[in-house]
Structure formats: C-alpha cells, structure tokens
Amino acid sequence: MIRLVLAFLLVATPALAQEWQPRRLAVLQALDKVTARITVLRAALNQPERFGSLTITVRACHGRPPDEVPDAAAWMEISDSRLPAEQNPVFRGWMFAEAPGVNMLLHPVYDIRILECRAQ
C-alpha cells in the first residue's frame, strides 16, 4: 500500500526543476575594489578575457528560457598573473547571477560576478 501511495505521489507531482539552456556569451561585471571602477565584460566561451591582473575564461554559460524566472550560471576559471603558478587558478567553479554569494571569487583587489548569459 505504501509503495502505491509513493508511486502515485511521484507521478502526480509536477517537476519543480527549471530548465537551463546553454548559451555562448557571458556578461560579467568586474569591480576593481581599489579604484571602485566597474566594468562590464562580454566573454565568449573558452576565450580568455583580461581585467587587471586577472584572466577570466568562461567554460560554460547557461540561462533560463524567457518564460521562466531569469537566472544565469557560468562555469569559470580565473587566474591572477601576479601570483605564482601553483596558486592559480584563484577561482574555478559555477557562479550564479541570482545567488552571487553562493560561490564567489575571494580576491583582495577584484570582484567578478555573472550578470547574464546570451545566445550571442
């Protein structure tokens, strides 16, 4: 009986997960904390972008379909040319536009966040 109830609940409950669509261009916001300069970067997949001493390479960028709640997620590798090779990359992982505090770059001079992912 319990198995029947569980099977019914699994079939009757709509999926809560939203879809992610792959995109080719990441729009990033870069902040120089020393000068308070904010720059918007447009980074194509696998094409390194420079900001100060940072090199930012976006490996994947995903956005929500237009009919869903807007969000973006990007897999990035960020290295700092001022640091020795064994201390690089300074960041590797997913960043989320609607939850920037979940996984962020911890750097004394620079801050990078994902704003959106675009088709091109």
CSV table of N, CA, C and O in Angstrom, one decimal:
chain,number,residue,atom,x,y,z
A,1,MET,N,0.8,-1.2,0.0
A,1,MET,CA,0.0,0.0,0.0
A,1,MET,C,0.9,1.3,0.0
A,1,MET,O,0.6,2.2,-0.7
A,2,ILE,N,1.9,1.2,0.8
A,2,ILE,CA,2.8,2.4,0.9
A,2,ILE,C,3.5,2.6,-0.4
A,2,ILE,O,3.6,3.8,-0.9
A,3,ARG,N,3.9,1.6,-1.1
A,3,ARG,CA,4.5,1.7,-2.4
A,3,ARG,C,3.6,2.3,-3.4
A,3,ARG,O,4.0,3.1,-4.2
A,4,LEU,N,2.3,2.0,-3.4
A,4,LEU,CA,1.3,2.5,-4.3
A,4,LEU,C,1.1,4.0,-4.0
A,4,LEU,O,1.1,4.8,-5.0
A,5,VAL,N,1.1,4.4,-2.8
A,5,VAL,CA,0.9,5.8,-2.4
A,5,VAL,C,2.1,6.6,-2.9
A,5,VAL,O,2.0,7.7,-3.5
A,6,LEU,N,3.3,6.1,-2.7
A,6,LEU,CA,4.6,6.8,-3.1
A,6,LEU,C,4.6,6.9,-4.6
A,6,LEU,O,5.0,7.9,-5.1
A,7,ALA,N,4.3,5.8,-5.3
A,7,ALA,CA,4.2,5.9,-6.8
A,7,ALA,C,3.3,6.9,-7.3
A,7,ALA,O,3.5,7.7,-8.2
A,8,PHE,N,2.1,7.0,-6.7
A,8,PHE,CA,1.1,8.0,-7.0
A,8,PHE,C,1.6,9.4,-6.8
A,8,PHE,O,1.5,10.3,-7.7
A,9,LEU,N,2.3,9.7,-5.7
A,9,LEU,CA,2.8,11.0,-5.4
A,9,LEU,C,3.9,11.4,-6.4
A,9,LEU,O,4.0,12.5,-6.8
A,10,LEU,N,4.7,10.4,-6.8
A,10,LEU,CA,5.8,10.7,-7.7
A,10,LEU,C,5.2,11.1,-9.1
A,10,LEU,O,5.8,11.9,-9.8
A,11,VAL,N,4.2,10.4,-9.5
A,11,VAL,CA,3.6,10.6,-10.8
A,11,VAL,C,2.8,11.9,-10.8
A,11,VAL,O,2.8,12.6,-11.8
A,12,ALA,N,2.1,12.1,-9.7
A,12,ALA,CA,1.1,13.3,-9.7
A,12,ALA,C,1.8,14.6,-9.4
A,12,ALA,O,1.2,15.6,-9.7
A,13,THR,N,3.0,14.6,-8.9
A,13,THR,CA,3.7,15.9,-8.6
A,13,THR,C,4.4,16.4,-9.8
A,13,THR,O,5.2,15.7,-10.4
A,14,PRO,N,4.2,17.7,-10.2
A,14,PRO,CA,4.9,18.2,-11.3
A,14,PRO,C,6.3,18.5,-10.9
A,14,PRO,O,6.7,18.7,-9.8
A,15,ALA,N,7.2,18.4,-11.9
A,15,ALA,CA,8.6,18.6,-11.7
A,15,ALA,C,8.9,20.1,-11.3
A,15,ALA,O,8.3,21.0,-11.9
A,16,LEU,N,9.7,20.3,-10.3
A,16,LEU,CA,10.0,21.6,-9.8
A,16,LEU,C,11.2,22.2,-10.4
A,16,LEU,O,11.4,23.4,-10.3
A,17,ALA,N,12.0,21.3,-11.0
A,17,ALA,CA,13.2,21.8,-11.6
A,17,ALA,C,13.0,22.7,-12.9
A,17,ALA,O,12.1,22.4,-13.7
A,18,GLN,N,13.7,23.7,-13.0
A,18,GLN,CA,13.6,24.6,-14.2
A,18,GLN,C,14.7,24.2,-15.2
A,18,GLN,O,15.7,23.7,-14.8
A,19,GLU,N,14.4,24.5,-16.4
A,19,GLU,CA,15.4,24.1,-17.5
A,19,GLU,C,16.5,25.2,-17.6
A,19,GLU,O,16.3,26.4,-17.4
A,20,TRP,N,17.7,24.7,-17.9
A,20,TRP,CA,18.8,25.6,-18.2
A,20,TRP,C,19.1,25.4,-19.7
A,20,TRP,O,19.1,24.3,-20.2
A,21,GLN,N,19.4,26.5,-20.4
A,21,GLN,CA,19.7,26.4,-21.8
A,21,GLN,C,21.1,26.9,-22.0
A,21,GLN,O,21.5,28.0,-21.5
A,22,PRO,N,22.0,26.2,-22.8
A,22,PRO,CA,23.3,26.6,-23.0
A,22,PRO,C,23.4,27.9,-23.9
A,22,PRO,O,22.6,28.0,-24.8
A,23,ARG,N,24.3,28.8,-23.5
A,23,ARG,CA,24.4,30.0,-24.3
A,23,ARG,C,25.9,30.1,-24.6
A,23,ARG,O,26.8,29.5,-24.0
A,24,ARG,N,26.2,31.1,-25.5
A,24,ARG,CA,27.6,31.2,-26.0
A,24,ARG,C,28.4,32.4,-25.4
A,24,ARG,O,29.6,32.6,-25.6
A,25,LEU,N,27.7,33.4,-24.8
A,25,LEU,CA,28.3,34.6,-24.3
A,25,LEU,C,27.9,34.9,-22.9
A,25,LEU,O,26.7,34.9,-22.5
A,26,ALA,N,28.9,35.2,-22.0
A,26,ALA,CA,28.6,35.5,-20.6
A,26,ALA,C,28.8,37.0,-20.5
A,26,ALA,O,29.8,37.6,-21.0
A,27,VAL,N,27.9,37.7,-19.8
A,27,VAL,CA,28.1,39.1,-19.5
A,27,VAL,C,28.5,39.1,-18.0
A,27,VAL,O,27.7,38.7,-17.1
A,28,LEU,N,29.6,39.7,-17.7
A,28,LEU,CA,30.2,39.7,-16.4
A,28,LEU,C,30.3,41.1,-15.9
A,28,LEU,O,30.6,42.0,-16.7
A,29,GLN,N,30.3,41.3,-14.6
A,29,GLN,CA,30.5,42.6,-14.0
A,29,GLN,C,31.8,42.4,-13.2
A,29,GLN,O,32.0,41.6,-12.4
A,30,ALA,N,32.8,43.3,-13.5
A,30,ALA,CA,34.1,43.3,-12.9
A,30,ALA,C,34.3,44.5,-12.0
A,30,ALA,O,34.0,45.6,-12.5
A,31,LEU,N,34.7,44.4,-10.8
A,31,LEU,CA,34.9,45.5,-9.9
A,31,LEU,C,36.3,45.6,-9.5
A,31,LEU,O,36.9,44.6,-9.0
A,32,ASP,N,37.0,46.7,-9.6
A,32,ASP,CA,38.3,47.0,-9.0
A,32,ASP,C,38.0,47.7,-7.7
A,32,ASP,O,37.5,48.8,-7.7
A,33,LYS,N,38.3,47.0,-6.6
A,33,LYS,CA,37.9,47.5,-5.3
A,33,LYS,C,38.8,48.7,-4.9
A,33,LYS,O,38.4,49.5,-4.0
A,34,VAL,N,40.0,48.8,-5.5
A,34,VAL,CA,40.9,49.9,-5.1
A,34,VAL,C,40.4,51.2,-5.7
A,34,VAL,O,40.3,52.3,-5.1
A,35,THR,N,40.0,51.2,-7.0
A,35,THR,CA,39.6,52.4,-7.7
A,35,THR,C,38.0,52.6,-7.8
A,35,THR,O,37.6,53.6,-8.2
A,36,ALA,N,37.3,51.5,-7.3
A,36,ALA,CA,35.8,51.5,-7.4
A,36,ALA,C,35.4,51.5,-8.9
A,36,ALA,O,34.2,51.9,-9.2
A,37,ARG,N,36.2,51.1,-9.8
A,37,ARG,CA,35.9,51.1,-11.2
A,37,ARG,C,35.1,49.8,-11.5
A,37,ARG,O,35.6,48.7,-11.2
A,38,ILE,N,33.9,49.9,-12.1
A,38,ILE,CA,33.1,48.8,-12.5
A,38,ILE,C,33.2,48.7,-14.1
A,38,ILE,O,33.0,49.7,-14.8
A,39,THR,N,33.4,47.5,-14.6
A,39,THR,CA,33.5,47.3,-16.0
A,39,THR,C,32.6,46.1,-16.3
A,39,THR,O,32.6,45.1,-15.6
A,40,VAL,N,31.9,46.2,-17.4
A,40,VAL,CA,31.1,45.1,-17.9
A,40,VAL,C,31.9,44.4,-19.0
A,40,VAL,O,32.3,45.1,-20.0
A,41,LEU,N,32.1,43.1,-18.8
A,41,LEU,CA,32.8,42.3,-19.8
A,41,LEU,C,31.9,41.4,-20.5
A,41,LEU,O,31.0,40.8,-19.9
A,42,ARG,N,32.2,41.2,-21.8
A,42,ARG,CA,31.4,40.2,-22.6
A,42,ARG,C,32.4,39.1,-23.0
A,42,ARG,O,33.3,39.4,-23.8
A,43,ALA,N,32.2,37.9,-22.4
A,43,ALA,CA,33.2,36.8,-22.6
A,43,ALA,C,32.6,35.7,-23.4
A,43,ALA,O,31.6,35.1,-22.9
A,44,ALA,N,33.1,35.4,-24.5
A,44,ALA,CA,32.7,34.2,-25.3
A,44,ALA,C,33.3,33.0,-24.6
A,44,ALA,O,34.3,33.1,-24.0
A,45,LEU,N,32.6,31.9,-24.8
A,45,LEU,CA,33.1,30.6,-24.3
A,45,LEU,C,34.5,30.3,-24.7
A,45,LEU,O,34.9,30.5,-25.9
A,46,ASN,N,35.3,29.9,-23.7
A,46,ASN,CA,36.7,29.5,-24.0
A,46,ASN,C,37.6,30.5,-24.5
A,46,ASN,O,38.7,30.2,-25.1
A,47,GLN,N,37.2,31.8,-24.5
A,47,GLN,CA,38.1,32.9,-24.9
A,47,GLN,C,38.5,33.7,-23.7
A,47,GLN,O,37.6,34.4,-23.1
A,48,PRO,N,39.7,33.7,-23.3
A,48,PRO,CA,40.2,34.4,-22.1
A,48,PRO,C,39.9,35.9,-22.2
A,48,PRO,O,40.1,36.6,-23.3
A,49,GLU,N,39.4,36.5,-21.2
A,49,GLU,CA,39.2,38.0,-21.0
A,49,GLU,C,40.1,38.5,-19.9
A,49,GLU,O,40.3,37.8,-18.9
A,50,ARG,N,40.7,39.6,-20.1
A,50,ARG,CA,41.6,40.2,-19.1
A,50,ARG,C,40.8,41.4,-18.3
A,50,ARG,O,40.1,42.1,-18.9
A,51,PHE,N,41.1,41.4,-17.0
A,51,PHE,CA,40.6,42.5,-16.2
A,51,PHE,C,41.7,42.7,-15.1
A,51,PHE,O,41.9,41.9,-14.3
A,52,GLY,N,42.4,43.8,-15.2
A,52,GLY,CA,43.6,44.0,-14.3
A,52,GLY,C,44.5,42.9,-14.5
A,52,GLY,O,45.0,42.5,-15.6
A,53,SER,N,44.9,42.2,-13.4
A,53,SER,CA,45.8,41.1,-13.4
A,53,SER,C,45.1,39.8,-13.6
A,53,SER,O,45.8,38.7,-13.6
A,54,LEU,N,43.8,39.8,-13.7
A,54,LEU,CA,43.0,38.6,-13.8
A,54,LEU,C,42.8,38.2,-15.3
A,54,LEU,O,42.7,39.0,-16.1
A,55,THR,N,42.8,36.9,-15.5
A,55,THR,CA,42.4,36.3,-16.7
A,55,THR,C,41.2,35.4,-16.4
A,55,THR,O,41.3,34.5,-15.6
A,56,ILE,N,40.1,35.7,-17.1
A,56,ILE,CA,38.8,35.0,-16.9
A,56,ILE,C,38.5,34.2,-18.1
A,56,ILE,O,38.4,34.8,-19.2
A,57,THR,N,38.3,32.9,-17.9
A,57,THR,CA,37.9,32.1,-19.0
A,57,THR,C,36.6,31.4,-18.6
A,57,THR,O,36.5,30.7,-17.6
A,58,VAL,N,35.5,31.7,-19.4
A,58,VAL,CA,34.2,31.1,-19.2
A,58,VAL,C,34.1,29.8,-20.0
A,58,VAL,O,34.3,29.8,-21.2
A,59,ARG,N,33.9,28.7,-19.3
A,59,ARG,CA,33.9,27.4,-19.9
A,59,ARG,C,32.5,26.9,-20.3
A,59,ARG,O,32.3,26.2,-21.2
A,60,ALA,N,31.5,27.4,-19.5
A,60,ALA,CA,30.1,27.1,-19.8
A,60,ALA,C,29.2,28.3,-19.3
A,60,ALA,O,29.6,28.9,-18.3
A,61,CYS,N,28.1,28.5,-20.0
A,61,CYS,CA,27.2,29.6,-19.6
A,61,CYS,C,25.8,29.1,-19.9
A,61,CYS,O,25.5,28.7,-21.1
A,62,HIS,N,24.9,29.2,-18.9
A,62,HIS,CA,23.6,28.7,-19.1
A,62,HIS,C,22.6,29.7,-18.6
A,62,HIS,O,22.8,30.4,-17.6
A,63,GLY,N,21.5,29.9,-19.3
A,63,GLY,CA,20.4,30.8,-18.9
A,63,GLY,C,19.1,30.1,-18.9
A,63,GLY,O,18.9,29.0,-19.4
A,64,ARG,N,18.1,30.7,-18.3
A,64,ARG,CA,16.7,30.2,-18.2
A,64,ARG,C,16.0,30.6,-19.5
A,64,ARG,O,16.3,31.7,-20.1
A,65,PRO,N,15.0,29.8,-19.9
A,65,PRO,CA,14.2,30.2,-21.0
A,65,PRO,C,13.4,31.5,-20.7
A,65,PRO,O,13.2,31.8,-19.5
A,66,PRO,N,13.0,32.2,-21.7
A,66,PRO,CA,12.3,33.5,-21.5
A,66,PRO,C,11.0,33.4,-20.7
A,66,PRO,O,10.6,34.3,-20.0
A,67,ASP,N,10.3,32.2,-20.7
A,67,ASP,CA,9.1,32.1,-19.9
A,67,ASP,C,9.3,31.6,-18.5
A,67,ASP,O,8.4,31.4,-17.7
A,68,GLU,N,10.6,31.5,-18.0
A,68,GLU,CA,10.9,31.2,-16.6
A,68,GLU,C,11.5,32.3,-15.9
A,68,GLU,O,11.9,33.3,-16.5
A,69,VAL,N,11.7,32.1,-14.6
A,69,VAL,CA,12.4,33.2,-13.8
A,69,VAL,C,13.8,33.4,-14.3
A,69,VAL,O,14.5,32.4,-14.5
A,70,PRO,N,14.2,34.6,-14.6
A,70,PRO,CA,15.5,34.9,-15.1
A,70,PRO,C,16.6,34.5,-14.2
A,70,PRO,O,16.5,34.7,-13.0
A,71,ASP,N,17.6,33.9,-14.7
A,71,ASP,CA,18.8,33.5,-13.9
A,71,ASP,C,19.9,33.1,-14.9
A,71,ASP,O,19.6,32.8,-16.1
A,72,ALA,N,21.1,33.1,-14.5
A,72,ALA,CA,22.3,32.7,-15.3
A,72,ALA,C,23.3,32.0,-14.4
A,72,ALA,O,23.4,32.3,-13.2
A,73,ALA,N,24.0,31.0,-15.0
A,73,ALA,CA,25.0,30.3,-14.3
A,73,ALA,C,26.2,30.1,-15.2
A,73,ALA,O,26.0,29.7,-16.4
A,74,ALA,N,27.4,30.4,-14.8
A,74,ALA,CA,28.6,30.2,-15.6
A,74,ALA,C,29.7,29.5,-14.9
A,74,ALA,O,29.9,29.7,-13.7
A,75,TRP,N,30.3,28.5,-15.6
A,75,TRP,CA,31.5,27.8,-15.0
A,75,TRP,C,32.7,28.6,-15.5
A,75,TRP,O,32.9,28.8,-16.7
A,76,MET,N,33.5,29.1,-14.5
A,76,MET,CA,34.6,30.0,-14.9
A,76,MET,C,35.9,29.5,-14.2
A,76,MET,O,35.9,28.9,-13.1
A,77,GLU,N,37.0,29.8,-14.9
A,77,GLU,CA,38.3,29.6,-14.3
A,77,GLU,C,39.0,31.0,-14.3
A,77,GLU,O,39.0,31.7,-15.4
A,78,ILE,N,39.4,31.5,-13.2
A,78,ILE,CA,40.0,32.8,-13.1
A,78,ILE,C,41.4,32.6,-12.5
A,78,ILE,O,41.6,32.0,-11.4
A,79,SER,N,42.4,33.2,-13.2
A,79,SER,CA,43.8,33.2,-12.7
A,79,SER,C,44.3,34.6,-12.5
A,79,SER,O,43.8,35.5,-13.1
A,80,ASP,N,45.3,34.8,-11.7
A,80,ASP,CA,45.9,36.1,-11.4
A,80,ASP,C,47.4,36.0,-11.8
A,80,ASP,O,48.1,35.2,-11.2
A,81,SER,N,47.8,36.9,-12.7
A,81,SER,CA,49.1,36.9,-13.2
A,81,SER,C,50.1,37.3,-12.2
A,81,SER,O,51.3,37.1,-12.3
A,82,ARG,N,49.7,37.9,-11.1
A,82,ARG,CA,50.6,38.4,-10.0
A,82,ARG,C,51.0,37.3,-9.0
A,82,ARG,O,51.8,37.5,-8.2
A,83,LEU,N,50.3,36.1,-9.2
A,83,LEU,CA,50.5,35.0,-8.2
A,83,LEU,C,51.3,33.9,-8.9
A,83,LEU,O,51.3,33.8,-10.1
A,84,PRO,N,52.1,33.2,-8.1
A,84,PRO,CA,52.8,32.0,-8.7
A,84,PRO,C,51.9,31.0,-9.3
A,84,PRO,O,50.7,30.9,-8.9
A,85,ALA,N,52.4,30.2,-10.2
A,85,ALA,CA,51.6,29.2,-10.9
A,85,ALA,C,50.9,28.3,-10.0
A,85,ALA,O,49.7,27.9,-10.3
A,86,GLU,N,51.5,27.9,-8.9
A,86,GLU,CA,50.9,26.9,-8.0
A,86,GLU,C,49.7,27.5,-7.2
A,86,GLU,O,49.0,26.7,-6.6
A,87,GLN,N,49.6,28.8,-7.2
A,87,GLN,CA,48.4,29.4,-6.6
A,87,GLN,C,47.3,29.7,-7.5
A,87,GLN,O,46.3,30.3,-7.1
A,88,ASN,N,47.4,29.3,-8.8
A,88,ASN,CA,46.4,29.6,-9.8
A,88,ASN,C,45.7,28.3,-10.1
A,88,ASN,O,46.4,27.2,-10.1
A,89,PRO,N,44.5,28.3,-10.5
A,89,PRO,CA,43.6,29.4,-10.6
A,89,PRO,C,43.1,29.9,-9.2
A,89,PRO,O,43.1,29.1,-8.3
A,90,VAL,N,42.8,31.1,-9.1
A,90,VAL,CA,42.3,31.7,-7.9
A,90,VAL,C,40.8,31.4,-7.7
A,90,VAL,O,40.2,31.5,-6.6
A,91,PHE,N,40.1,31.0,-8.8
A,91,PHE,CA,38.7,30.6,-8.8
A,91,PHE,C,38.5,29.6,-9.9
A,91,PHE,O,38.9,29.7,-11.0
A,92,ARG,N,37.7,28.5,-9.5
A,92,ARG,CA,37.3,27.6,-10.5
A,92,ARG,C,35.9,27.0,-10.0
A,92,ARG,O,35.9,26.4,-9.0
A,93,GLY,N,34.9,27.3,-10.8
A,93,GLY,CA,33.6,26.8,-10.4
A,93,GLY,C,32.4,27.5,-11.0
A,93,GLY,O,32.6,28.3,-11.9
A,94,TRP,N,31.2,27.2,-10.5
A,94,TRP,CA,30.0,27.9,-11.0
A,94,TRP,C,29.7,29.1,-10.3
A,94,TRP,O,29.9,29.2,-9.0
A,95,MET,N,29.3,30.2,-11.0
A,95,MET,CA,28.8,31.4,-10.3
A,95,MET,C,27.3,31.5,-10.8
A,95,MET,O,27.0,31.2,-12.0
A,96,PHE,N,26.5,32.0,-9.9
A,96,PHE,CA,25.0,32.2,-10.2
A,96,PHE,C,24.6,33.6,-10.1
A,96,PHE,O,24.9,34.3,-9.1
A,97,ALA,N,23.9,34.1,-11.1
A,97,ALA,CA,23.5,35.6,-11.2
A,97,ALA,C,22.6,35.9,-10.0
A,97,ALA,O,22.7,36.9,-9.4
A,98,GLU,N,21.6,35.0,-9.7
A,98,GLU,CA,20.6,35.4,-8.7
A,98,GLU,C,21.1,34.9,-7.3
A,98,GLU,O,20.3,35.2,-6.3
A,99,ALA,N,22.3,34.3,-7.2
A,99,ALA,CA,22.8,34.0,-5.9
A,99,ALA,C,24.3,34.2,-5.9
A,99,ALA,O,25.1,33.2,-5.8
A,100,PRO,N,24.7,35.4,-6.0
A,100,PRO,CA,26.2,35.7,-6.1
A,100,PRO,C,27.0,35.3,-4.9
A,100,PRO,O,28.2,35.0,-5.0
A,101,GLY,N,26.4,35.2,-3.8
A,101,GLY,CA,27.1,34.8,-2.6
A,101,GLY,C,27.4,33.3,-2.4
A,101,GLY,O,28.1,32.9,-1.5
A,102,VAL,N,26.7,32.5,-3.2
A,102,VAL,CA,26.8,31.1,-3.1
A,102,VAL,C,28.3,30.6,-3.4
A,102,VAL,O,28.8,29.8,-2.7
A,103,ASN,N,28.8,31.1,-4.5
A,103,ASN,CA,30.2,30.6,-4.9
A,103,ASN,C,30.8,31.9,-5.6
A,103,ASN,O,30.5,32.2,-6.7
A,104,MET,N,31.7,32.5,-4.9
A,104,MET,CA,32.3,33.8,-5.4
A,104,MET,C,33.8,33.8,-5.4
A,104,MET,O,34.4,33.0,-4.6
A,105,LEU,N,34.3,34.7,-6.1
A,105,LEU,CA,35.8,34.9,-6.2
A,105,LEU,C,36.2,35.6,-4.9
A,105,LEU,O,35.6,36.7,-4.6
A,106,LEU,N,37.1,35.1,-4.2
A,106,LEU,CA,37.6,35.7,-3.0
A,106,LEU,C,39.0,36.3,-3.3
A,106,LEU,O,40.0,35.6,-3.3
A,107,HIS,N,39.0,37.6,-3.6
A,107,HIS,CA,40.2,38.3,-4.1
A,107,HIS,C,40.3,39.6,-3.4
A,107,HIS,O,39.3,40.3,-3.2
A,108,PRO,N,41.5,40.0,-2.9
A,108,PRO,CA,41.6,41.3,-2.2
A,108,PRO,C,41.4,42.6,-3.1
A,108,PRO,O,41.0,43.6,-2.5
A,109,VAL,N,41.6,42.5,-4.4
A,109,VAL,CA,41.5,43.6,-5.2
A,109,VAL,C,40.3,43.6,-6.2
A,109,VAL,O,39.7,44.7,-6.5
A,110,TYR,N,39.9,42.4,-6.7
A,110,TYR,CA,38.9,42.3,-7.7
A,110,TYR,C,37.7,41.5,-7.3
A,110,TYR,O,37.8,40.6,-6.4
A,111,ASP,N,36.6,41.9,-7.9
A,111,ASP,CA,35.3,41.1,-7.7
A,111,ASP,C,34.8,40.9,-9.1
A,111,ASP,O,34.7,41.8,-9.9
A,112,ILE,N,34.3,39.6,-9.3
A,112,ILE,CA,33.7,39.3,-10.6
A,112,ILE,C,32.4,38.6,-10.3
A,112,ILE,O,32.3,37.8,-9.4
A,113,ARG,N,31.4,38.9,-11.1
A,113,ARG,CA,30.1,38.2,-10.9
A,113,ARG,C,29.5,38.1,-12.3
A,113,ARG,O,29.7,38.9,-13.2
A,114,ILE,N,28.7,37.1,-12.5
A,114,ILE,CA,27.9,36.8,-13.7
A,114,ILE,C,26.6,37.6,-13.7
A,114,ILE,O,25.9,37.7,-12.6
A,115,LEU,N,26.3,38.3,-14.8
A,115,LEU,CA,25.1,39.1,-14.9
A,115,LEU,C,24.0,38.3,-15.7
A,115,LEU,O,22.9,38.2,-15.3
A,116,GLU,N,24.5,37.8,-16.8
A,116,GLU,CA,23.6,37.0,-17.7
A,116,GLU,C,24.3,36.2,-18.7
A,116,GLU,O,25.5,36.5,-18.9
A,117,CYS,N,23.7,35.3,-19.3
A,117,CYS,CA,24.2,34.5,-20.4
A,117,CYS,C,23.3,34.8,-21.7
A,117,CYS,O,22.1,34.8,-21.6
A,118,ARG,N,24.0,35.0,-22.8
A,118,ARG,CA,23.3,35.3,-24.0
A,118,ARG,C,23.6,34.3,-25.1
A,118,ARG,O,24.7,33.7,-25.1
A,119,ALA,N,22.7,34.2,-26.1
A,119,ALA,CA,23.0,33.3,-27.2
A,119,ALA,C,24.2,33.8,-28.0
A,119,ALA,O,25.0,33.1,-28.5
A,120,GLN,N,24.3,35.1,-28.2
A,120,GLN,CA,25.5,35.7,-28.9
A,120,GLN,C,25.5,37.2,-28.8
A,120,GLN,O,24.8,37.9,-28.2
